[in-house]
């Protein structure tokens, strides 16, 4: 979400005449787009913010904008008194406060009109920032903003606000405009992406959106994330299976394998319902790859309950598991009501056990690709190697002198590991 928001803002700034610089000391405007989903992300944002102070001391005209979840949709009144060198704060996905300030400073006679003009750019026809034009292969399109669930540990609803879907036509317009600018792959984003359209008057579905997006010329691949076990419909799974441009890759978090923990987390499903869903996904989408998220050390999680998570991961053999150690986030139900009672060393022990297990599973699944030929969409070249992904989202490296940027090519896989593969052009 933040990558997409930052790109949008960079585009708007360029429309106003700004150019990017790699050196902070040369900048007239610095935007810090923040994430606070885990304590470590928040610490990083605060650290970076503190490091900007000397620049502001040297150049009082520098505009520092703090954006994103550190501010939240309700604003953060303390932040500017704590960090007085911040000039303007913006909620997530909302560039307007910064653009208004810059227009004011530029002495634009009709600020309303110029903000409206810039927002028109923001609403559908996204013009890629110059440094990405002709180079960006894969882009994110947020389609559901905010979240109205209330998982006990999660800070997102309080920071990104209530769930709301972007208008259907606006998304199609943005995807067409990205395809015209050379983008080959789009990833539709939502905290619960499967809930797309439920709040819109015509109740369009994600499945219908995937069908219409598939018609766009130039687009080769479409992905979406993140799904929620309670909201994945068969209609959606069938659309993924039917539409050749929609990649057979599903990101659907379980978070914990014990029902008691899932209940305390307020996730709204049981471990058995999740197992059934994974079975359904695999039956309806042959060859699908599936990723999950797991939090270890949630308040009250016993060793037996952790073992249930371990067993579930061992049984379901997911392609990827994103693992996290629980950290209480201020303003969440679990931070207010539940004691963070699993010691850090124990959280780390559980984390490592799952990490080792997943490494073994991912290596085993990826080994099946050895000596096969897969379609790889190449995204960038670094240190002499091209890097791309299979439709199932496996990372593939290929050595080649040719310009493969944005090309989808058949690759013969010669080596596989748990996190990536190596191949040669077929
Ligand atoms: S569904 Fe996802 S984003 Fe929404 S509250 Fe739960 S974990 Fe957070």
CSV table of C-alpha atoms and ligand atoms in Angstrom, one decimal:
chain,number,residue,atom,x,y,z
A,1,UNK,CA,0.0,0.0,0.0
A,2,UNK,CA,2.8,2.4,0.9
A,3,UNK,CA,4.7,1.7,-2.3
A,4,UNK,CA,1.5,2.5,-4.3
A,5,UNK,CA,0.8,5.6,-2.2
A,6,UNK,CA,4.4,6.8,-2.6
A,7,UNK,CA,4.3,6.3,-6.4
A,8,UNK,CA,1.1,8.3,-6.6
A,9,UNK,CA,2.5,11.2,-4.6
A,10,UNK,CA,5.8,11.2,-6.6
A,11,UNK,CA,3.7,11.4,-9.7
A,12,UNK,CA,1.7,14.3,-8.3
A,13,UNK,CA,4.9,16.1,-7.3
A,14,UNK,CA,6.3,15.7,-10.8
A,15,UNK,CA,3.1,17.2,-12.2
A,16,UNK,CA,3.9,20.2,-10.0
A,17,UNK,CA,7.4,20.5,-11.4
A,18,UNK,CA,9.4,18.7,-8.8
A,19,UNK,CA,12.2,16.3,-9.7
A,20,UNK,CA,13.5,13.4,-7.7
A,21,UNK,CA,17.0,13.6,-6.1
A,22,UNK,CA,19.0,10.8,-4.5
A,23,UNK,CA,20.6,13.2,-2.0
A,24,UNK,CA,18.4,14.3,0.9
A,25,UNK,CA,20.6,17.4,1.4
A,26,UNK,CA,19.6,18.6,-2.1
A,27,UNK,CA,15.9,18.1,-1.5
A,28,UNK,CA,13.2,20.9,-1.2
A,29,UNK,CA,10.7,18.3,-0.1
A,30,UNK,CA,11.1,15.1,1.8
A,31,UNK,CA,8.2,12.7,2.3
A,32,UNK,CA,8.6,10.0,4.9
A,33,UNK,CA,5.8,7.4,4.2
A,34,UNK,CA,5.6,5.3,7.4
A,35,UNK,CA,4.5,1.8,8.4
A,36,UNK,CA,3.7,0.9,12.0
A,37,UNK,CA,2.4,-2.6,11.5
A,38,UNK,CA,5.1,-3.9,13.8
A,39,UNK,CA,7.1,-2.1,16.5
A,40,UNK,CA,10.3,-2.6,14.5
A,41,UNK,CA,8.8,-0.7,11.5
A,42,UNK,CA,7.7,2.2,13.8
A,43,UNK,CA,11.1,2.4,15.4
A,44,UNK,CA,12.7,2.6,12.0
A,45,UNK,CA,10.4,5.4,10.9
A,46,UNK,CA,11.1,7.4,14.1
A,47,UNK,CA,14.9,6.8,13.7
A,48,UNK,CA,14.7,8.1,10.1
A,49,UNK,CA,12.6,11.1,11.1
A,50,UNK,CA,15.1,12.0,13.8
A,51,UNK,CA,18.0,11.8,11.3
A,52,UNK,CA,16.3,14.5,9.2
A,53,UNK,CA,16.5,17.2,11.9
A,54,UNK,CA,20.0,18.4,10.9
A,55,UNK,CA,18.8,18.9,7.3
A,56,UNK,CA,15.9,21.1,8.5
A,57,UNK,CA,18.3,23.1,10.8
A,58,UNK,CA,20.5,23.8,7.8
A,59,UNK,CA,17.7,24.6,5.4
A,60,UNK,CA,14.6,26.0,7.1
A,61,UNK,CA,12.8,26.2,3.7
A,62,UNK,CA,12.9,22.4,3.4
A,63,UNK,CA,9.4,20.9,3.6
A,64,UNK,CA,9.3,17.6,5.6
A,65,UNK,CA,6.1,15.6,5.3
A,66,UNK,CA,5.3,12.7,7.5
A,67,UNK,CA,2.8,10.5,5.9
A,68,UNK,CA,1.1,7.1,6.4
A,69,UNK,CA,0.2,4.9,9.4
A,70,UNK,CA,2.3,6.9,12.0
A,71,UNK,CA,-0.2,9.6,11.4
A,72,UNK,CA,-3.3,7.5,10.8
A,73,UNK,CA,-6.7,8.6,9.5
A,74,UNK,CA,-7.6,10.4,12.7
A,75,UNK,CA,-4.4,12.4,12.7
A,76,UNK,CA,-1.7,12.4,15.3
A,77,UNK,CA,-1.6,15.6,17.3
A,78,UNK,CA,1.4,14.6,19.4
A,79,UNK,CA,3.7,13.9,16.5
A,80,UNK,CA,4.3,17.6,15.5
A,81,UNK,CA,5.0,18.7,19.0
A,82,UNK,CA,7.4,15.7,19.5
A,83,UNK,CA,9.1,16.4,16.1
A,84,UNK,CA,8.7,20.1,15.5
A,85,UNK,CA,10.8,19.9,12.3
A,86,UNK,CA,7.9,18.2,10.6
A,87,UNK,CA,6.0,20.8,8.5
A,88,UNK,CA,3.0,18.8,7.4
A,89,UNK,CA,1.4,15.4,8.3
A,90,UNK,CA,-0.8,13.3,5.9
A,91,UNK,CA,-3.0,10.3,6.6
A,92,UNK,CA,-2.3,7.1,4.6
A,93,UNK,CA,-3.2,7.3,0.9
A,94,UNK,CA,-3.9,11.1,1.2
A,95,UNK,CA,-1.4,13.4,-0.5
A,96,UNK,CA,-3.7,16.4,-0.2
A,97,UNK,CA,-2.2,18.1,3.0
A,98,UNK,CA,1.3,18.2,1.4
A,99,UNK,CA,0.0,19.3,-2.0
A,100,UNK,CA,-2.0,22.1,-0.4
A,101,UNK,CA,1.0,23.3,1.6
A,102,UNK,CA,3.2,23.3,-1.5
A,103,UNK,CA,0.6,25.2,-3.5
A,104,UNK,CA,0.3,27.8,-0.7
A,105,UNK,CA,4.1,28.2,-0.6
A,106,UNK,CA,4.2,28.5,-4.3
A,107,UNK,CA,1.7,31.3,-4.0
A,108,UNK,CA,-0.8,29.6,-6.3
A,109,UNK,CA,-3.8,32.0,-6.6
A,110,UNK,CA,-6.4,29.3,-6.7
A,111,UNK,CA,-5.1,26.6,-4.4
A,112,UNK,CA,-8.4,24.7,-4.5
A,113,UNK,CA,-8.3,24.5,-8.2
A,114,UNK,CA,-4.7,23.3,-8.3
A,115,UNK,CA,-5.3,20.7,-5.6
A,116,UNK,CA,-8.3,19.5,-7.6
A,117,UNK,CA,-6.2,19.4,-10.7
A,118,UNK,CA,-3.6,17.3,-9.0
A,119,UNK,CA,-6.2,15.0,-7.5
A,120,UNK,CA,-7.6,14.4,-11.0
A,121,UNK,CA,-4.2,13.0,-11.7
A,122,UNK,CA,-4.4,10.9,-8.6
A,123,UNK,CA,-7.9,9.5,-9.3
A,124,UNK,CA,-7.3,7.1,-12.2
A,125,UNK,CA,-4.9,8.2,-14.8
A,126,UNK,CA,-1.7,7.6,-12.9
A,127,UNK,CA,1.3,9.0,-14.8
A,128,UNK,CA,4.3,7.1,-13.7
A,129,UNK,CA,7.1,9.1,-12.1
A,130,UNK,CA,9.8,9.8,-14.8
A,131,UNK,CA,12.4,7.4,-13.4
A,132,UNK,CA,9.9,4.6,-13.7
A,133,UNK,CA,8.6,5.3,-17.2
A,134,UNK,CA,9.3,2.5,-19.6
A,135,UNK,CA,11.1,0.6,-16.7
A,136,UNK,CA,8.3,-0.4,-14.4
A,137,UNK,CA,7.2,-4.0,-15.1
A,138,UNK,CA,5.0,-4.6,-12.1
A,139,UNK,CA,2.8,-2.1,-10.3
A,140,UNK,CA,0.4,-2.2,-7.3
A,141,UNK,CA,-3.2,-0.9,-7.5
A,142,UNK,CA,-5.0,-0.4,-4.2
A,143,UNK,CA,-8.6,-1.5,-4.6
A,144,UNK,CA,-9.8,-1.8,-1.1
A,145,UNK,CA,-8.6,0.9,1.4
A,146,UNK,CA,-8.8,0.4,5.2
A,147,UNK,CA,-10.3,-2.5,7.0
A,148,UNK,CA,-13.5,-3.0,9.1
A,149,UNK,CA,-12.4,-6.2,10.9
A,150,UNK,CA,-11.1,-6.0,14.4
A,151,UNK,CA,-8.4,-8.7,14.8
A,152,UNK,CA,-7.2,-8.3,18.3
A,153,UNK,CA,-3.6,-7.6,17.5
A,154,UNK,CA,-4.0,-5.4,14.4
A,155,UNK,CA,-3.3,-1.7,14.3
A,156,UNK,CA,-4.4,-1.3,10.6
A,157,UNK,CA,-8.1,-0.5,11.1
A,158,UNK,CA,-7.3,2.3,13.5
A,159,UNK,CA,-4.6,3.7,11.2
A,160,UNK,CA,-6.1,3.2,7.7
A,161,UNK,CA,-9.7,3.6,8.7
A,162,UNK,CA,-12.9,1.8,7.8
A,163,UNK,CA,-13.0,-0.4,4.7
A,164,UNK,CA,-13.9,1.3,1.4
A,165,UNK,CA,-13.6,0.1,-2.1
A,166,UNK,CA,-12.3,2.3,-5.0
A,167,UNK,CA,-14.8,2.8,-7.8
A,168,UNK,CA,-14.8,0.0,-10.4
A,169,UNK,CA,-14.2,2.2,-13.4
A,170,UNK,CA,-11.4,4.1,-11.7
A,171,UNK,CA,-9.5,0.9,-11.2
A,172,UNK,CA,-10.0,-0.2,-14.8
A,173,UNK,CA,-8.9,3.3,-15.9
A,174,UNK,CA,-5.7,3.1,-13.8
A,175,UNK,CA,-4.9,-0.4,-15.0
A,176,UNK,CA,-5.3,0.7,-18.7
A,177,UNK,CA,-3.2,3.8,-18.1
A,178,UNK,CA,-0.4,1.6,-16.5
A,179,UNK,CA,-0.6,-0.9,-19.3
A,180,UNK,CA,-0.2,2.0,-21.9
A,181,UNK,CA,2.9,3.1,-20.0
A,182,UNK,CA,4.5,-0.4,-20.3
A,183,UNK,CA,3.5,-2.1,-17.1
A,184,UNK,CA,3.0,-5.8,-17.7
A,185,UNK,CA,1.8,-7.0,-14.3
A,186,UNK,CA,-0.6,-5.5,-11.7
A,187,UNK,CA,-1.2,-6.6,-8.2
A,188,UNK,CA,-4.6,-5.5,-6.7
A,189,UNK,CA,-4.3,-4.7,-3.1
A,190,UNK,CA,-6.7,-4.7,-0.1
A,191,UNK,CA,-6.4,-5.7,3.5
A,192,UNK,CA,-9.2,-8.1,2.7
A,193,UNK,CA,-9.1,-7.9,-1.1
A,194,UNK,CA,-11.8,-10.5,-1.5
A,195,UNK,CA,-14.3,-8.1,0.0
A,196,UNK,CA,-13.9,-5.7,-2.9
A,197,UNK,CA,-17.2,-4.1,-3.9
A,198,UNK,CA,-19.3,-5.1,-0.9
A,199,UNK,CA,-19.6,-1.4,0.1
A,200,UNK,CA,-20.3,-0.1,-3.4
A,201,UNK,CA,-23.9,0.4,-4.6
A,202,UNK,CA,-23.7,-2.0,-7.5
A,203,UNK,CA,-21.8,-4.6,-5.4
A,204,UNK,CA,-19.2,-5.5,-8.1
A,205,UNK,CA,-17.1,-8.5,-7.2
A,206,UNK,CA,-13.4,-9.1,-7.3
A,207,UNK,CA,-14.0,-12.0,-9.7
A,208,UNK,CA,-15.9,-9.6,-12.1
A,209,UNK,CA,-13.0,-7.1,-11.8
A,210,UNK,CA,-10.5,-9.8,-12.7
A,211,UNK,CA,-12.5,-10.7,-15.8
A,212,UNK,CA,-12.6,-7.1,-17.0
A,213,UNK,CA,-8.9,-6.4,-16.2
A,214,UNK,CA,-8.0,-9.6,-18.2
A,215,UNK,CA,-9.3,-7.8,-21.3
A,216,UNK,CA,-6.7,-5.1,-21.1
A,217,UNK,CA,-4.2,-5.3,-24.0
A,218,UNK,CA,-0.6,-5.2,-22.9
A,219,UNK,CA,-1.2,-6.6,-19.4
A,220,UNK,CA,0.3,-10.0,-19.1
A,221,UNK,CA,-0.3,-10.9,-15.4
A,222,UNK,CA,-2.8,-10.0,-12.7
A,223,UNK,CA,-2.3,-10.8,-9.0
A,224,UNK,CA,-4.2,-9.9,-5.9
A,225,UNK,CA,-3.6,-9.8,-2.2
A,226,UNK,CA,-4.4,-10.3,0.7
A,227,UNK,CA,-7.3,-12.7,1.1
A,228,UNK,CA,-9.1,-13.6,4.3
A,229,UNK,CA,-10.2,-17.2,4.9
A,230,UNK,CA,-13.8,-16.1,5.6
A,231,UNK,CA,-14.2,-14.2,2.4
A,232,UNK,CA,-12.8,-16.3,-0.4
A,233,UNK,CA,-15.7,-17.4,-2.7
A,234,UNK,CA,-15.8,-20.3,-5.1
A,235,UNK,CA,-16.6,-17.7,-7.8
A,236,UNK,CA,-13.3,-16.0,-7.1
A,237,UNK,CA,-11.4,-19.3,-7.1
A,238,UNK,CA,-13.0,-20.2,-10.4
A,239,UNK,CA,-12.1,-16.9,-12.0
A,240,UNK,CA,-8.4,-17.5,-11.0
A,241,UNK,CA,-8.6,-21.0,-12.5
A,242,UNK,CA,-10.3,-19.8,-15.8
A,243,UNK,CA,-8.5,-16.5,-16.6
A,244,UNK,CA,-5.1,-17.2,-18.0
A,245,UNK,CA,-3.7,-13.7,-17.0
A,246,UNK,CA,-4.6,-14.2,-13.4
A,247,UNK,CA,-1.7,-15.8,-11.6
A,248,UNK,CA,-2.4,-19.0,-9.6
A,249,UNK,CA,-1.0,-17.6,-6.4
A,250,UNK,CA,-3.1,-17.0,-3.3
A,251,UNK,CA,-2.0,-15.2,-0.1
A,252,UNK,CA,-4.3,-16.3,2.7
A,253,UNK,CA,-3.1,-15.9,6.3
A,254,UNK,CA,-4.0,-18.4,9.0
A,255,UNK,CA,-2.1,-16.6,11.8
A,256,UNK,CA,-2.4,-19.5,14.3
A,257,UNK,CA,-3.3,-23.2,14.2
A,258,UNK,CA,-5.1,-23.5,17.6
A,259,UNK,CA,-8.8,-22.6,17.7
A,260,UNK,CA,-8.5,-21.0,21.1
A,261,UNK,CA,-5.8,-18.7,19.9
A,262,UNK,CA,-7.8,-17.9,16.7
A,263,UNK,CA,-10.8,-17.0,18.9
A,264,UNK,CA,-8.7,-14.7,21.1
A,265,UNK,CA,-7.2,-13.2,18.0
A,266,UNK,CA,-10.9,-12.6,16.8
A,267,UNK,CA,-10.1,-14.1,13.4
A,268,UNK,CA,-13.6,-15.5,12.8
A,269,UNK,CA,-12.7,-19.0,11.6
A,270,UNK,CA,-11.4,-22.3,12.9
A,271,UNK,CA,-8.3,-24.3,12.0
A,272,UNK,CA,-10.5,-26.9,10.4
A,273,UNK,CA,-12.3,-24.3,8.2
A,274,UNK,CA,-8.9,-23.1,7.1
A,275,UNK,CA,-7.8,-26.6,6.2
A,276,UNK,CA,-11.0,-27.1,4.2
A,277,UNK,CA,-10.4,-23.8,2.4
A,278,UNK,CA,-6.9,-24.8,1.4
A,279,UNK,CA,-8.3,-28.1,0.1
A,280,UNK,CA,-10.9,-26.2,-1.9
A,281,UNK,CA,-8.3,-23.8,-3.4
A,282,UNK,CA,-6.1,-26.7,-4.5
A,283,UNK,CA,-9.0,-28.6,-6.0
A,284,UNK,CA,-10.3,-25.6,-8.0
A,285,UNK,CA,-6.9,-24.2,-9.1
A,286,UNK,CA,-4.6,-27.0,-10.1
A,287,UNK,CA,-0.9,-26.1,-9.6
A,288,UNK,CA,-1.7,-23.1,-7.3
A,289,UNK,CA,0.9,-21.8,-4.9
A,290,UNK,CA,-0.3,-20.6,-1.5
A,291,UNK,CA,1.3,-18.3,1.0
A,292,UNK,CA,0.2,-17.8,4.6
A,293,UNK,CA,1.1,-15.5,7.6
A,294,UNK,CA,1.6,-16.8,11.1
A,295,UNK,CA,2.1,-14.9,14.4
A,296,UNK,CA,3.9,-16.7,17.2
A,297,UNK,CA,3.8,-15.9,20.9
A,298,UNK,CA,0.3,-14.3,20.8
A,299,UNK,CA,-0.9,-13.5,24.4
A,300,UNK,CA,-1.7,-16.8,26.2
A,301,UNK,CA,-0.3,-19.1,23.5
A,302,UNK,CA,0.8,-22.3,25.2
A,303,UNK,CA,3.4,-24.6,23.9
A,304,UNK,CA,0.6,-27.2,23.0
A,305,UNK,CA,-1.2,-24.5,21.1
A,306,UNK,CA,2.0,-23.6,19.2
A,307,UNK,CA,2.4,-27.3,18.4
A,308,UNK,CA,-1.0,-27.2,16.7
A,309,UNK,CA,0.3,-24.3,14.5
A,310,UNK,CA,3.4,-26.3,13.8
A,311,UNK,CA,1.4,-29.4,12.9
A,312,UNK,CA,-0.9,-27.4,10.6
A,313,UNK,CA,2.0,-25.9,8.7
A,314,UNK,CA,3.6,-29.3,8.4
A,315,UNK,CA,0.3,-30.8,7.1
A,316,UNK,CA,-0.7,-28.1,4.7
A,317,UNK,CA,2.8,-27.7,3.1
A,318,UNK,CA,2.4,-24.0,2.0
A,319,UNK,CA,4.8,-22.5,-0.6
A,320,UNK,CA,5.6,-19.6,1.7
A,321,UNK,CA,4.9,-18.7,5.3
A,322,UNK,CA,5.5,-15.1,6.4
A,323,UNK,CA,6.3,-15.4,10.1
A,324,UNK,CA,6.1,-12.8,12.8
A,325,UNK,CA,6.7,-12.6,16.6
A,326,UNK,CA,3.8,-10.9,18.3
A,327,UNK,CA,4.4,-7.4,19.5
A,328,UNK,CA,1.7,-5.4,21.2
A,329,UNK,CA,0.6,-2.3,19.1
A,330,UNK,CA,-0.8,0.6,21.0
A,331,UNK,CA,-4.5,1.1,20.5
A,332,UNK,CA,-5.3,-2.6,19.7
A,333,UNK,CA,-7.6,-4.8,21.7
A,334,UNK,CA,-4.7,-7.2,22.6
A,335,UNK,CA,-2.5,-4.4,23.8
A,336,UNK,CA,-5.2,-3.0,26.0
A,337,UNK,CA,-6.7,-6.3,27.4
A,338,UNK,CA,-4.2,-9.1,27.1
A,339,UNK,CA,-0.9,-9.6,28.8
A,340,UNK,CA,2.1,-10.0,26.5
A,341,UNK,CA,3.0,-13.1,28.5
A,342,UNK,CA,5.1,-15.2,26.1
A,343,UNK,CA,8.8,-14.4,26.9
A,344,UNK,CA,10.8,-13.0,24.0
A,345,UNK,CA,13.2,-16.1,24.0
A,346,UNK,CA,10.2,-18.4,23.7
A,347,UNK,CA,8.7,-16.4,20.9
A,348,UNK,CA,12.1,-16.6,19.1
A,349,UNK,CA,12.3,-20.4,19.7
A,350,UNK,CA,8.8,-20.9,18.2
A,351,UNK,CA,9.7,-18.5,15.3
A,352,UNK,CA,12.9,-20.5,14.6
A,353,UNK,CA,11.1,-23.9,14.7
A,354,UNK,CA,8.5,-22.7,12.1
A,355,UNK,CA,11.3,-21.0,10.0
A,356,UNK,CA,13.2,-24.3,9.8
A,357,UNK,CA,10.1,-26.3,9.0
A,358,UNK,CA,9.1,-23.8,6.3
A,359,UNK,CA,12.6,-23.8,4.8
A,360,UNK,CA,12.4,-27.5,4.4
A,361,UNK,CA,8.8,-27.4,2.9
A,362,UNK,CA,9.7,-24.5,0.5
A,363,UNK,CA,12.9,-26.4,-0.6
A,364,UNK,CA,10.9,-29.5,-1.2
A,365,UNK,CA,8.1,-27.8,-3.2
A,366,UNK,CA,10.6,-25.8,-5.3
A,367,UNK,CA,12.7,-28.9,-6.1
A,368,UNK,CA,9.7,-30.1,-8.2
A,369,UNK,CA,10.5,-27.3,-10.6
A,370,UNK,CA,14.0,-28.6,-11.3
A,371,UNK,CA,14.4,-29.7,-15.0
A,372,UNK,CA,11.0,-28.1,-15.9
A,373,UNK,CA,10.3,-25.1,-18.1
A,374,UNK,CA,8.4,-22.2,-16.6
A,375,UNK,CA,7.3,-18.8,-17.9
A,376,UNK,CA,9.2,-16.0,-16.1
A,377,UNK,CA,8.3,-12.3,-16.3
A,378,UNK,CA,11.6,-10.4,-15.9
A,379,UNK,CA,11.5,-7.3,-13.6
A,380,UNK,CA,15.0,-6.1,-13.2
A,381,UNK,CA,18.7,-6.8,-13.8
A,382,UNK,CA,21.1,-6.6,-10.9
A,383,UNK,CA,24.7,-7.7,-10.7
A,384,UNK,CA,24.6,-9.2,-14.2
A,385,UNK,CA,21.6,-11.4,-13.4
A,386,UNK,CA,18.0,-11.0,-14.5
A,387,UNK,CA,15.4,-11.4,-11.9
A,388,UNK,CA,11.8,-12.4,-12.5
A,389,UNK,CA,8.9,-14.4,-11.2
A,390,UNK,CA,6.9,-17.4,-12.3
A,391,UNK,CA,3.1,-17.2,-12.3
A,392,UNK,CA,3.2,-19.0,-9.0
A,393,UNK,CA,5.4,-16.2,-7.6
A,394,UNK,CA,8.7,-18.1,-7.4
A,395,UNK,CA,11.8,-15.9,-7.7
A,396,UNK,CA,14.0,-16.9,-10.7
A,397,UNK,CA,17.5,-15.7,-11.7
A,398,UNK,CA,18.9,-16.0,-15.2
A,399,UNK,CA,22.2,-14.9,-16.6
A,400,UNK,CA,21.8,-13.3,-20.0
A,401,UNK,CA,23.3,-10.4,-22.0
A,402,UNK,CA,20.0,-9.8,-23.7
A,403,UNK,CA,17.6,-7.1,-22.6
A,404,UNK,CA,14.8,-9.1,-20.9
A,405,UNK,CA,13.1,-6.3,-19.1
A,406,UNK,CA,9.3,-6.7,-19.2
A,407,UNK,CA,9.6,-9.9,-21.2
A,408,UNK,CA,7.9,-13.1,-20.4
A,409,UNK,CA,10.2,-16.0,-21.4
A,410,UNK,CA,10.3,-19.7,-21.0
A,411,UNK,CA,13.1,-20.6,-18.6
A,412,UNK,CA,14.6,-24.1,-18.0
A,413,UNK,CA,15.1,-24.4,-14.2
A,414,UNK,CA,18.6,-25.8,-13.4
A,415,UNK,CA,18.9,-25.2,-9.6
A,416,UNK,CA,16.3,-24.7,-6.8
A,417,UNK,CA,16.6,-23.6,-3.2
A,418,UNK,CA,13.9,-22.7,-0.6
A,419,UNK,CA,13.8,-19.0,-1.6
A,420,UNK,CA,14.7,-18.8,-5.3
A,421,UNK,CA,15.7,-20.7,-8.4
A,422,UNK,CA,18.2,-20.4,-11.2
A,423,UNK,CA,17.6,-21.2,-14.8
A,424,UNK,CA,18.6,-20.6,-18.4
A,425,UNK,CA,16.5,-19.2,-21.3
A,426,UNK,CA,14.8,-22.1,-23.0
B,1,LIG,S1,-8.4,-8.5,8.6
B,1,LIG,FE1,-6.2,-8.1,8.3
B,1,LIG,S2,-6.1,-5.8,8.2
B,1,LIG,FE2,-8.1,-6.3,9.0
B,1,LIG,S3,-7.9,-6.2,11.2
B,1,LIG,FE3,-7.6,-8.4,10.6
B,1,LIG,S4,-5.3,-8.6,10.3
B,1,LIG,FE4,-5.8,-6.4,10.4
